[in-house]
Amino acid sequence: MPFLANLFSPRSLANLEKHGPDIATLDSESNKSPVPPQVVAKEEQEQLICATLSRFAQVPVSAIFVLEPEWNPTGLTDDQASEILKIHGPNTPVAERRLAALRMFWGAIVNPFNILLTILAIVNAATDQLPTFVVMMAMVVASTGLRYWQELKSTIQAVNLIKSVTTNTRVLRYRSSGPEEVEIDQRSVVPGDIIAVTSGDVFPGDCVLITAEAITITQASLTGEVMPIEKTVRLAAPRPGQTLNLLHNDNVCLAGTSVVTGNGHALVVSTGKDTYMASIASELSKRRPENATQIGIRKVSYVLMAFMGVMAPIVLIIQGAVSKNWKGAVMFAIAVAVGITPEMLPMIVTSNLALSAVRVARKKVIVKRFDAIQNLGAVQILCSDKTGTLTADLVRISMSTTGTGEPSQLPIKLAYINSSLQTGSRSPIDHAIVDFVDQSEQDIFTDIPGDGWIKQGEVPFDSSRRLLSVLVSRPGSDGSEGLLITKGAVDEVLDLCVSTYNHQPPSSNASGPFALSPSMTSILTTHERQTILDTAQRLNEDGLRLVAVACREQLIKPFMTISPSDENELTFIGFIGLLDPLKPDATQAIKDLAALNVQVRILTGDAPAVAAKVARDLGLIPSREQSSTTVNEKDVEASPSSNGDEGLILTGVQLAALADDQDAYQDAIDRCIIFAKLSPYQKLEVVKALRAGHGGRAVAFLGDGVNDALAIRGADVGISVDSGTEIAKEAADVILLEKNLAVVADGVMEGRITLMNTLKYIKMATSSNFGNIFSLLVASAWLPYQPMIPIQILVQNLLYDFSQASIPWDNVDPEYLVAPKTWGAKSIIRFMVCIGPFSSPFDIITFSINWFHYGIRTLHNPRVDLAQTNWFLEGSLTQLLIIHFLRTGKLPFIQSRASIAVFCTTFGIAGIAIAIPYIPKINTALQLTPPDPLFYAYLLGVIAGYALVVHIAKTLYQLAFKEWL
């Protein structure tokens, strides 16, 4: 490596030590070894990483190895590398954790409803109610087992997807024969290594370039910017006060970024857990906040426990005072507490989630966390990264225009000749130009031959000129008539132009071969130059990246060569506009989400203009034409910006400026649609603010980059794709195996179906149980005997619960799916209190039939078991039938029909309830007896009356509260 050896020769280093004012400004910390890794707060950790890199990146390249004498520009020795590897450990930025099966099992057990049922089961066991204990624990075991099995299966699938492949890196090793370039496992790369990189290579750690030849890199996974970023070496000391920006600098290449074009060498400064990427990954190990479903379940659990705490003592006191049997009253109070709790709730919730997970799995979606399905149904805002999620993460040609913005095919034609004949590394722009022409359905070469051009010379691209030129001879000529075609950055190309090409207007009938004759060109005046620059600015504001094209005729001589000095006196031809195109399904997916009342926000590290272009194309913000026609005087007065979408776009810098004013900060978060130039931590803060707004909202985040991982983790639902970075997939709750955004809308729909069916169960069960408890209070104060013994109450509850085991397969009325919904403790309480007691009058009618018709009025009456059987049947059948009335806000059987599964289950369980008093041994164990046939006539009237009253109450309830489920 002669160049490296000369650049960093001892003589050169000695001169720097003696005469180098460019390192005199370094603080005293510069002479210390890199700061050892430690656990710090996220701001301190980022500052630490920046300080470590700044120590090497903020000095001229020739001074780098003065700071670390043990490091050498010709590479570390094998022994040095081994010692450093022992200190810093393997270069694995994402911790490869073992499958945490026990932790996952514990998470499946520790569920509020499981805990509630377990406590009640223990109380029943302590009071010798073993059958009740067995049944309740069976519910806990079944729901825990189902949840654990499904989550374990999905996690194993996700781990296999995340498992990294071995990547080799070319490093310099100093051996006896001198520096050698060897390939080693990326995990063996250590700080101090010199790596060789070329097109396609991924940087294995945070690096500083020490040599560079036309290097461009892509850091889309960190910043969201799809266009390559030019990188070079630092030759001079920074200006006083100039600090290093981790993501926007000239010579730092962070771990995970990759080379697009060019080649060079870089010094590895940080590896493994000390890299910027790892600092983001370390945040993921922290406990994540509760999501919308967990918060809702916790609140509902508190409500149930509060009701138990109030109702059970009341029943105990009344029953004990009336019966004088305090032991029996205690048992009855425990049965009441059990009756309030929907025993099947954990099982119903888990079954709902498992069924939905199976449904979405058919659409190639991995659900890592069960709660994610319900959370999707509750999502009000979907935050999405731009690059790779809404867009294709590819550079494509959008337009070819003149300097005034008029459409013209000439710039793309000349650019095609330039890109197809250049022999250097093809950049994404070159690929986009060639692909556009090759895939064009019509031949765009009408006035210029598309082939037959012979390259006579080339001036390769470099980052200082930002130009690429080729000299070609015209097809069919004697080889002496040449055309120098130059393309590159707008300002650089325009500085070399002395004239502009007069394009034929589109309506003109004139046609002929392309020529740069005086009649076809005009002198480039100051006015025309400004017009071209204004056009470029307007197109840039529309989110387009521009490449300028110019050319000039040149006489070709034998054996001639060309150099940058030949790039002069050019004729400006026009622009090529490039952009990262939308995914084919993105627009429809956004419309589908809008139809489901899910707002979409874009959170990106890319430029505001680029993000705004995507948002306009998706219909998230008005187009410029719409903005200009809708802004009126009132809008101008009310808005600080009347420039269309400015009030809808917020940058990271603007966001940081609002941090001290919480009201303004929250208002800006709620108002804006596009958040651009955000750091990973700012993305997380935006997600947190959106979740906290308007009393709490469910927020999902869709992304695939390293810079998205924190926001994915902090959202109620984190979504990534199989081609995303390992960190993003590690943080996600849901992984899309195909980049099909329509699946997100499908997931939202599945989540709402799951949530609505779960809410059906909990509202029906709690209201029914509350009505029964209310009836028990009346019975305790009136009847000298227990209206039902504890085992009968448990069996009745189980029959009702098992009848609702088919709820996950139930149909959901379309109007319940058009808006987000979440667990609402207030809604459940209101439904329970308003609808539950309507069963009590019909229970009292049954008590009255037993009291007056059958004469059962004392505790010792031999027909007490008949009274208990009558209420057992009335309660069971009314509960089962009323499922069809409570599952919908419409008229059941006519306007809304239950699924076949629900229909068969409810009527099948009703048949079992009727049969139980007639089955020997079972009726004896339950102390039930066959009822009087005449009672069925009463029962029919009670059921019909109850159905009518419930339907009337349902109508009034919806009029009063504007909701049902």
XYZ file of C-alpha atoms in Angstrom, residues 97-756:
660
model
C -30.112 -13.093 22.579
C -31.213 -16.615 23.176
C -34.860 -17.396 22.774
C -36.292 -16.234 26.119
C -38.810 -19.062 26.472
C -39.164 -18.748 30.255
C -39.617 -14.993 30.078
C -42.237 -15.447 27.382
C -44.009 -18.073 29.515
C -43.991 -15.726 32.491
C -45.445 -12.961 30.315
C -48.275 -15.300 29.256
C -49.069 -16.116 32.896
C -48.893 -12.585 34.296
C -52.134 -11.348 32.817
C -54.558 -9.258 34.915
C -57.461 -11.614 34.257
C -55.329 -14.677 35.008
C -54.248 -13.142 38.302
C -57.836 -12.280 39.183
C -59.089 -15.792 38.464
C -56.161 -17.383 40.286
C -56.897 -15.375 43.443
C -60.567 -16.408 43.329
C -59.584 -20.021 42.666
C -57.305 -20.026 45.733
C -60.105 -18.596 47.873
C -62.429 -21.346 46.633
C -59.829 -24.008 47.379
C -59.396 -22.608 50.886
C -63.167 -22.892 51.446
C -63.320 -26.480 50.121
C -64.940 -25.484 46.806
C -62.670 -27.807 44.839
C -64.871 -28.112 41.709
C -64.885 -24.329 41.374
C -61.114 -24.246 41.936
C -60.532 -26.873 39.226
C -62.721 -25.102 36.674
C -61.177 -21.676 37.223
C -57.602 -22.964 37.119
C -58.444 -24.894 33.949
C -59.425 -21.578 32.348
C -56.130 -20.015 33.446
C -54.052 -22.943 32.170
C -55.913 -23.105 28.839
C -55.569 -19.380 28.071
C -51.919 -19.306 29.206
C -51.035 -22.395 27.167
C -52.685 -21.117 23.998
C -51.056 -17.682 24.261
C -47.612 -19.147 25.030
C -47.736 -21.673 22.212
C -48.798 -19.113 19.586
C -46.294 -16.446 20.679
C -43.472 -18.997 20.941
C -44.179 -20.250 17.428
C -44.213 -16.712 15.991
C -41.080 -15.698 17.884
C -39.132 -18.739 16.671
C -40.133 -17.818 13.132
C -39.034 -14.215 13.706
C -35.710 -15.287 15.268
C -34.966 -17.457 12.252
C -35.747 -14.469 10.057
C -33.472 -12.163 12.054
C -30.574 -14.627 12.310
C -27.628 -12.900 10.671
C -25.460 -14.384 7.959
C -21.673 -14.335 8.066
C -20.191 -11.262 6.360
C -16.507 -10.931 5.495
C -14.545 -7.677 5.584
C -11.229 -6.855 3.883
C -8.704 -5.502 6.382
C -4.995 -4.654 6.327
C -2.778 -6.846 8.509
C 0.862 -5.943 9.018
C 2.982 -9.054 8.748
C 6.685 -9.818 8.245
C 6.415 -9.226 4.515
C 4.627 -5.918 5.025
C 0.935 -4.919 4.898
C -1.384 -7.571 3.467
C -5.045 -7.293 2.561
C -6.927 -10.252 4.082
C -10.581 -11.201 4.437
C -11.849 -11.825 7.965
C -15.247 -12.393 9.575
C -16.917 -9.065 10.267
C -17.242 -10.122 13.917
C -13.455 -10.105 14.209
C -13.037 -6.474 13.139
C -11.643 -4.330 15.977
C -11.014 -0.610 16.634
C -7.788 0.386 14.903
C -8.333 -1.881 11.912
C -7.833 -0.403 8.441
C -10.521 -1.720 6.126
C -10.596 -1.624 2.324
C -14.002 -0.794 0.863
C -15.431 -0.676 -2.604
C -18.855 -0.637 -4.211
C -21.308 -2.860 -2.306
C -19.263 -3.189 0.907
C -20.923 -2.563 4.276
C -19.004 -0.692 6.957
C -18.564 -3.115 9.899
C -18.187 -0.365 12.500
C -18.141 3.394 12.889
C -15.281 4.469 10.628
C -13.351 7.522 9.474
C -12.168 7.622 5.864
C -8.404 7.925 5.377
C -8.384 7.502 1.570
C -11.270 7.965 -0.843
C -11.689 7.780 -4.577
C -15.104 9.101 -5.633
C -16.808 7.338 -2.699
C -20.535 7.678 -2.232
C -22.429 5.772 0.446
C -26.047 5.034 1.233
C -27.260 5.598 4.777
C -30.976 5.231 4.095
C -31.353 2.854 7.039
C -30.108 5.607 9.358
C -31.492 8.795 7.808
C -34.095 7.717 5.266
C -32.249 9.506 2.449
C -32.343 7.250 -0.583
C -29.827 9.228 -2.661
C -26.127 8.398 -2.200
C -24.079 10.698 0.030
C -20.626 11.847 -1.088
C -17.801 11.148 1.348
C -14.192 12.278 1.296
C -11.201 12.630 3.599
C -10.543 15.621 5.819
C -7.456 17.550 4.705
C -7.658 20.532 7.061
C -8.642 21.259 10.618
C -12.248 22.349 11.229
C -13.174 25.945 11.775
C -13.254 27.097 15.426
C -16.510 26.029 17.058
C -17.395 23.553 14.314
C -18.778 20.335 15.774
C -19.344 16.913 14.281
C -22.835 15.953 13.148
C -23.042 12.163 13.342
C -25.361 11.753 10.377
C -24.309 14.685 8.189
C -20.549 15.004 7.746
C -17.843 14.497 5.128
C -15.669 11.664 6.379
C -17.511 9.488 8.917
C -19.178 6.255 7.746
C -21.355 4.648 10.414
C -21.810 0.933 10.957
C -24.475 -0.534 8.676
C -24.044 2.032 5.883
C -22.671 0.766 2.578
C -20.579 1.968 -0.353
C -22.465 2.755 -3.556
C -19.607 3.883 -5.772
C -15.880 4.389 -5.475
C -13.317 2.801 -3.217
C -10.983 3.676 -0.404
C -9.714 2.834 3.062
C -11.226 3.623 6.442
C -10.064 3.494 10.035
C -12.415 1.562 12.316
C -12.970 3.687 15.441
C -15.830 1.853 17.196
C -17.238 -1.659 16.943
C -19.963 -3.778 18.511
C -21.892 -2.190 21.334
C -19.931 1.080 21.035
C -21.334 1.998 17.596
C -24.114 4.444 16.868
C -26.314 1.610 15.631
C -25.756 -0.296 18.880
C -26.715 2.755 20.933
C -30.123 2.548 19.317
C -30.303 -1.209 19.872
C -29.477 -0.773 23.580
C -32.608 1.349 24.031
C -34.674 -1.614 22.875
C -33.670 -3.685 25.901
C -35.503 -1.299 28.213
C -38.982 -2.078 29.425
C -41.461 -0.886 26.845
C -44.470 1.219 27.894
C -47.923 -0.286 28.215
C -49.849 -0.376 24.971
C -53.506 0.537 24.468
C -54.785 -3.011 24.991
C -52.772 -3.558 28.173
C -53.976 -0.250 29.609
C -57.580 -1.121 28.748
C -57.391 -4.620 30.225
C -55.808 -3.264 33.397
C -58.599 -0.708 33.835
C -61.316 -3.312 33.211
C -59.655 -5.624 35.748
C -59.727 -2.837 38.322
C -63.414 -2.290 37.608
C -64.219 -5.966 38.130
C -62.206 -6.099 41.342
C -63.939 -2.950 42.616
C -67.354 -4.483 41.950
C -66.311 -7.657 43.722
C -65.070 -5.611 46.645
C -68.425 -3.814 46.928
C -70.947 -6.530 46.058
C -69.508 -9.515 47.939
C -69.608 -7.853 51.411
C -73.133 -6.555 50.784
C -74.353 -10.040 49.837
C -72.533 -11.536 52.842
C -74.200 -9.162 55.303
C -77.703 -9.493 53.830
C -77.545 -13.268 53.381
C -76.060 -13.809 56.847
C -78.632 -11.549 58.515
C -81.565 -13.246 56.768
C -80.445 -16.895 57.007
C -78.456 -16.661 60.274
C -76.074 -19.142 58.611
C -72.888 -17.110 58.376
C -70.762 -19.940 57.028
C -73.243 -20.490 54.234
C -73.360 -16.708 53.698
C -69.566 -16.632 53.264
C -69.758 -19.388 50.668
C -72.570 -17.581 48.886
C -70.610 -14.279 48.883
C -67.631 -16.072 47.337
C -69.937 -17.512 44.670
C -71.189 -13.978 43.990
C -67.602 -12.763 43.550
C -67.013 -15.616 41.125
C -70.234 -14.774 39.342
C -69.124 -11.193 38.705
C -65.907 -12.366 37.050
C -66.193 -13.625 33.452
C -64.283 -16.888 33.932
C -63.808 -17.402 30.198
C -62.441 -13.926 29.565
C -58.742 -14.922 29.341
C -59.692 -17.844 27.115
C -61.972 -15.745 24.905
C -59.332 -13.001 24.520
C -56.615 -15.528 23.736
C -58.811 -17.456 21.285
C -59.728 -14.235 19.511
C -56.099 -13.244 19.168
C -54.979 -16.719 18.089
C -57.662 -16.888 15.411
C -56.688 -13.463 14.075
C -52.998 -14.406 14.126
C -53.821 -17.446 11.998
C -55.847 -15.318 9.587
C -53.120 -12.731 9.051
C -50.453 -15.452 8.862
C -52.152 -16.623 5.679
C -51.282 -13.193 4.289
C -47.596 -13.750 5.128
C -47.530 -11.783 8.375
C -45.716 -12.839 11.544
C -47.414 -11.705 14.769
C -44.746 -11.764 17.478
C -46.996 -10.402 20.240
C -50.619 -11.392 20.635
C -51.707 -7.957 21.835
C -50.573 -6.465 18.531
C -53.694 -7.716 16.741
C -56.079 -5.946 19.106
C -53.858 -2.877 19.159
C -54.078 -2.669 15.367
C -57.845 -2.497 15.716
C -57.498 0.382 18.171
C -54.963 2.346 16.087
C -56.003 5.907 15.340
C -52.704 7.074 13.837
C -50.264 5.140 11.665
C -46.822 6.699 11.580
C -44.724 5.489 8.691
C -41.170 5.920 7.618
C -40.896 7.007 3.995
C -37.975 5.176 2.453
C -38.618 1.500 1.786
C -42.101 1.525 3.292
C -44.124 4.077 1.349
C -41.550 4.298 -1.427
C -39.657 1.616 -3.334
C -36.211 2.618 -1.984
C -35.019 2.940 -5.595
C -33.921 5.864 -7.742
C -36.144 6.287 -10.798
C -36.456 8.891 -13.579
C -39.436 11.167 -13.047
C -39.000 13.755 -15.795
C -36.733 15.153 -18.485
C -37.077 18.904 -18.961
C -35.533 22.001 -20.481
C -33.967 24.707 -18.359
C -37.381 26.357 -18.061
C -39.143 23.192 -16.947
C -40.779 22.342 -20.268
C -40.863 18.599 -21.106
C -38.115 17.476 -23.455
C -36.632 14.064 -24.237
C -33.246 15.464 -25.262
C -31.695 15.570 -21.736
C -32.524 11.916 -21.056
C -31.217 10.876 -24.486
C -27.836 12.510 -23.954
C -27.690 11.304 -20.349
C -28.335 7.750 -21.598
C -25.363 7.931 -23.964
C -23.229 9.270 -21.101
C -24.324 6.647 -18.544
C -24.285 3.639 -20.873
C -20.764 4.314 -22.176
C -19.006 5.408 -18.975
C -16.725 2.701 -17.594
C -16.519 3.631 -13.906
C -18.768 2.275 -11.168
C -22.336 2.895 -12.171
C -24.142 4.926 -9.573
C -27.862 4.459 -8.825
C -28.449 7.492 -11.049
C -26.671 5.818 -13.978
C -28.672 2.636 -13.443
C -31.908 4.648 -13.304
C -31.130 6.447 -16.583
C -30.181 3.284 -18.446
C -33.129 1.303 -17.052
C -35.567 4.078 -17.949
C -34.524 4.099 -21.599
C -34.175 0.318 -21.903
C -37.610 -0.253 -20.373
C -39.342 2.530 -22.313
C -42.257 1.219 -24.352
C -41.507 3.601 -27.219
C -38.292 4.539 -28.950
C -37.318 7.946 -27.613
C -34.362 8.250 -29.970
C -36.006 9.977 -32.906
C -33.557 12.796 -33.631
C -30.515 11.105 -32.063
C -29.368 7.557 -32.846
C -29.691 5.355 -29.778
C -26.693 3.214 -30.585
C -23.622 3.307 -32.735
C -21.920 5.938 -30.597
C -18.261 5.160 -29.955
C -16.605 6.393 -26.801
C -13.374 8.243 -27.497
C -12.602 9.456 -24.005
C -13.901 9.844 -20.470
C -13.451 12.102 -17.462
C -14.630 9.981 -14.486
C -16.814 11.320 -11.726
C -15.163 12.649 -8.608
C -16.646 14.265 -5.531
C -14.845 17.586 -5.964
C -16.015 18.229 -9.553
C -19.340 16.367 -9.156
C -19.349 15.799 -12.916
C -18.937 12.910 -15.338
C -18.113 13.478 -19.015
C -17.730 11.189 -22.006
C -16.460 12.077 -25.475
C -18.241 10.150 -28.219
C -18.065 10.096 -31.998
C -21.228 10.389 -33.995
C -22.645 7.278 -35.678
C -21.950 7.153 -39.404
C -19.220 9.811 -39.296
C -15.548 9.368 -40.055
C -14.825 9.484 -36.339
C -13.619 13.058 -36.270
C -16.958 14.647 -35.329
C -17.249 14.285 -31.601
C -19.696 15.250 -28.888
C -18.636 15.842 -25.296
C -21.588 15.005 -23.015
C -21.407 16.131 -19.395
C -23.869 15.418 -16.592
C -23.684 16.295 -12.907
C -24.757 18.701 -10.177
C -26.741 21.701 -11.423
C -24.448 24.487 -10.174
C -21.276 22.761 -11.346
C -22.651 22.061 -14.843
C -24.100 25.545 -15.223
C -20.764 27.149 -14.269
C -19.200 25.460 -17.333
C -21.919 26.573 -19.800
C -21.753 29.542 -22.136
C -24.938 28.901 -24.125
C -28.337 27.175 -23.925
C -30.004 24.890 -26.413
C -33.143 26.161 -28.161
C -35.569 23.277 -27.804
C -38.310 22.832 -30.386
C -41.708 23.562 -28.817
C -43.871 20.426 -28.426
C -46.413 21.763 -30.934
C -43.767 22.438 -33.549
C -43.719 20.271 -36.651
C -40.051 20.927 -37.201
C -37.906 17.880 -36.886
C -34.403 16.932 -37.770
C -31.184 15.606 -36.386
C -29.770 17.055 -33.181
C -27.201 19.786 -33.865
C -25.480 22.537 -31.909
C -25.532 25.030 -34.772
C -25.698 28.744 -33.961
C -29.370 28.810 -34.898
C -30.114 26.149 -32.230
C -28.240 27.790 -29.382
C -28.393 31.086 -27.500
C -25.843 32.845 -25.352
C -26.345 32.085 -21.671
C -27.209 35.484 -20.223
C -27.456 36.348 -16.562
C -31.253 36.379 -16.870
C -31.366 32.945 -18.495
C -28.975 31.572 -15.898
C -31.267 32.816 -13.127
C -34.270 31.295 -14.910
C -32.522 27.915 -14.961
C -31.633 28.203 -11.266
C -35.218 29.209 -10.386
C -36.504 26.184 -12.294
C -34.068 23.956 -10.430
C -35.197 25.382 -7.085
C -38.872 24.870 -7.970
C -38.260 21.265 -8.991
C -36.198 20.659 -5.856
C -39.065 21.998 -3.761
C -41.269 19.459 -5.517
C -39.070 16.742 -4.045
C -37.044 15.954 -7.161
C -33.300 15.337 -7.241
C -31.847 16.985 -10.352
C -29.046 16.067 -12.707
C -28.056 18.720 -15.221
C -27.013 17.750 -18.766
C -24.801 19.791 -21.108
C -22.670 19.110 -24.162
C -20.483 20.628 -26.864
C -19.133 19.566 -30.216
C -15.455 18.652 -30.290
C -13.089 17.581 -33.026
C -11.579 14.194 -32.319
C -7.920 13.655 -33.093
C -6.068 10.350 -33.147
C -4.774 9.182 -29.744
C -6.220 12.202 -27.993
C -7.168 12.124 -24.319
C -9.518 14.387 -22.412
C -9.279 15.859 -18.919
C -11.383 18.141 -16.692
C -9.903 21.106 -18.565
C -11.959 20.029 -21.600
C -15.193 20.526 -19.657
C -15.747 24.125 -20.753
C -17.795 26.262 -23.127
C -20.699 23.795 -22.832
C -24.253 24.239 -24.059
C -26.869 23.717 -21.362
C -29.466 21.117 -22.461
C -31.745 20.584 -19.465
C -32.540 18.568 -16.363
C -33.301 15.000 -15.458
C -35.557 14.712 -12.405
C -35.173 11.668 -10.168
C -37.172 10.439 -7.232
C -37.832 7.393 -5.111
C -41.177 6.258 -6.565
C -44.156 5.237 -4.484
C -44.829 1.567 -4.034
C -47.557 0.401 -6.409
C -49.949 -0.364 -3.572
C -49.114 2.643 -1.374
C -51.816 5.016 -2.625
C -54.593 2.433 -2.367
C -53.383 1.333 1.062
C -53.509 4.942 2.305
C -57.057 5.273 0.922
C -58.059 2.024 2.640
C -56.649 3.283 5.936
C -58.430 6.624 5.507
C -61.680 4.713 4.947
C -61.016 3.022 8.284
C -60.501 6.451 9.912
C -56.802 5.859 10.510
C -54.685 8.977 10.104
C -51.297 8.549 8.430
C -48.259 10.605 9.405
C -44.830 10.464 7.733
C -41.789 10.429 10.033
C -38.541 10.489 8.079
C -34.922 11.504 8.256
C -35.103 12.705 4.642
C -35.499 16.288 3.441
C -38.852 18.088 3.905
C -39.318 18.697 0.164
C -38.856 15.008 -0.639
C -41.273 13.950 2.115
C -43.795 16.574 0.983
C -43.654 15.243 -2.582
C -44.471 11.740 -1.327
C -47.272 13.075 0.879
C -48.830 15.024 -2.000
C -48.686 12.001 -4.290
C -50.385 9.928 -1.584
C -53.042 12.573 -0.998
C -51.985 13.163 2.610
C -51.534 16.886 2.008
C -53.071 19.053 -0.727
C -51.243 19.428 -4.008
C -49.785 22.836 -4.771
C -52.659 23.590 -7.135
C -55.225 22.709 -4.458
C -53.362 24.739 -1.846
C -53.250 27.838 -4.028
C -56.973 27.670 -4.809
C -58.149 26.953 -1.270
C -56.138 29.555 0.644
C -58.368 32.549 1.316
C -57.895 35.714 3.312
C -59.201 34.115 6.491
C -56.735 31.252 6.152
C -53.898 33.707 5.603
C -54.784 35.598 8.758
C -55.227 32.436 10.822
C -52.115 30.611 9.716
C -48.527 31.647 10.262
C -47.786 30.239 6.849
C -49.907 30.695 3.805
C -47.568 28.755 1.578
C -49.776 25.718 1.304
C -48.292 22.825 3.213
C -45.736 24.600 5.421
C -48.032 24.381 8.431
C -48.247 20.624 7.905
C -44.492 19.995 7.858
C -42.179 20.066 10.852
C -38.437 19.430 10.854
C -36.291 18.043 13.626
C -34.704 21.451 14.244
C -38.113 23.122 14.550
C -39.292 20.345 16.853
C -36.308 20.804 19.139
C -36.981 24.558 19.291
C -40.503 23.867 20.629
C -39.330 21.502 23.382
C -39.582 24.145 26.142
C -43.191 25.074 25.302
C -45.241 21.929 25.881
C -48.512 23.420 24.620
C -46.960 24.621 21.366
C -45.072 21.327 21.066
C -48.220 19.215 21.442
C -50.192 21.495 19.120
C -47.514 21.173 16.430
C -47.421 17.378 16.841
C -51.198 17.122 16.496
C -51.346 19.447 13.478
C -48.455 18.273 11.346
C -48.627 15.445 8.821
C -44.948 15.307 7.851
C -42.035 15.194 10.279
C -38.770 15.485 8.343
C -35.076 15.428 9.177
C -35.786 13.596 12.433
C -33.204 11.730 14.461
C -34.144 8.269 15.767
C -34.799 9.717 19.225
C -37.003 12.466 17.797
C -39.074 9.852 15.994
C -39.630 8.170 19.353
C -40.588 11.470 20.995
C -43.120 12.210 18.241
C -44.701 8.774 18.713
C -44.899 9.339 22.483
C -46.501 12.751 22.000
C -49.046 11.376 19.539
C -49.941 8.593 21.989
C -50.416 11.102 24.811
C -52.547 13.544 22.788
C -56.328 13.840 23.092
C -56.458 11.824 26.282
C -54.509 8.900 24.877
C -54.477 7.404 21.398
C -53.281 4.120 19.944
C -50.399 4.704 17.531
C -48.713 2.266 15.163
C -45.328 2.760 13.527
C -44.233 1.167 10.252
C -40.534 1.217 9.421
C -37.593 -0.913 8.379
C -34.431 1.026 9.209
C -32.129 1.344 12.188
C -33.441 4.875 12.665
C -36.980 3.486 13.011
C -36.276 0.915 15.737
C -36.887 3.169 18.748
C -40.181 4.471 17.334
C -41.248 0.918 16.450
C -40.575 -0.113 20.036
C -42.330 2.919 21.536
C -45.555 2.578 19.528
C -48.612 0.574 20.557
C -47.938 -1.575 17.496
C -44.517 -1.777 15.888
C -44.484 -3.043 12.294
C -41.471 -3.937 10.167
C -40.753 -5.945 7.021
C -38.648 -9.037 6.396
C -36.101 -7.030 4.395
C -35.718 -4.493 7.205
C -32.683 -4.201 9.423
C -32.185 -6.700 12.223
C -32.772 -4.035 14.868
C -36.101 -3.023 13.313
C -37.305 -6.627 13.173
C -36.147 -7.225 16.739
C -38.225 -4.253 17.946
C -41.347 -5.038 15.898
C -44.551 -6.703 17.117
C -45.579 -7.547 13.574
C -43.324 -8.462 10.632
C -44.585 -8.324 7.056
C -42.995 -11.072 4.979
C -43.958 -9.157 1.854
C -43.737 -5.386 1.379
C -47.453 -5.192 0.762
C -48.981 -2.196 2.504
C -52.492 -3.511 1.884
C -51.765 -6.076 4.593
C -51.597 -3.238 7.136
C -55.178 -2.220 6.334
C -56.186 -5.887 6.503
C -54.485 -6.119 9.894
C -56.417 -3.100 11.136
C -59.650 -4.738 10.016
C -58.715 -8.040 11.672
C -57.788 -6.168 14.830
C -61.155 -4.430 14.934
C -63.022 -7.690 14.406
C -60.998 -9.251 17.222
C -61.531 -6.295 19.523
C -65.254 -6.037 18.811
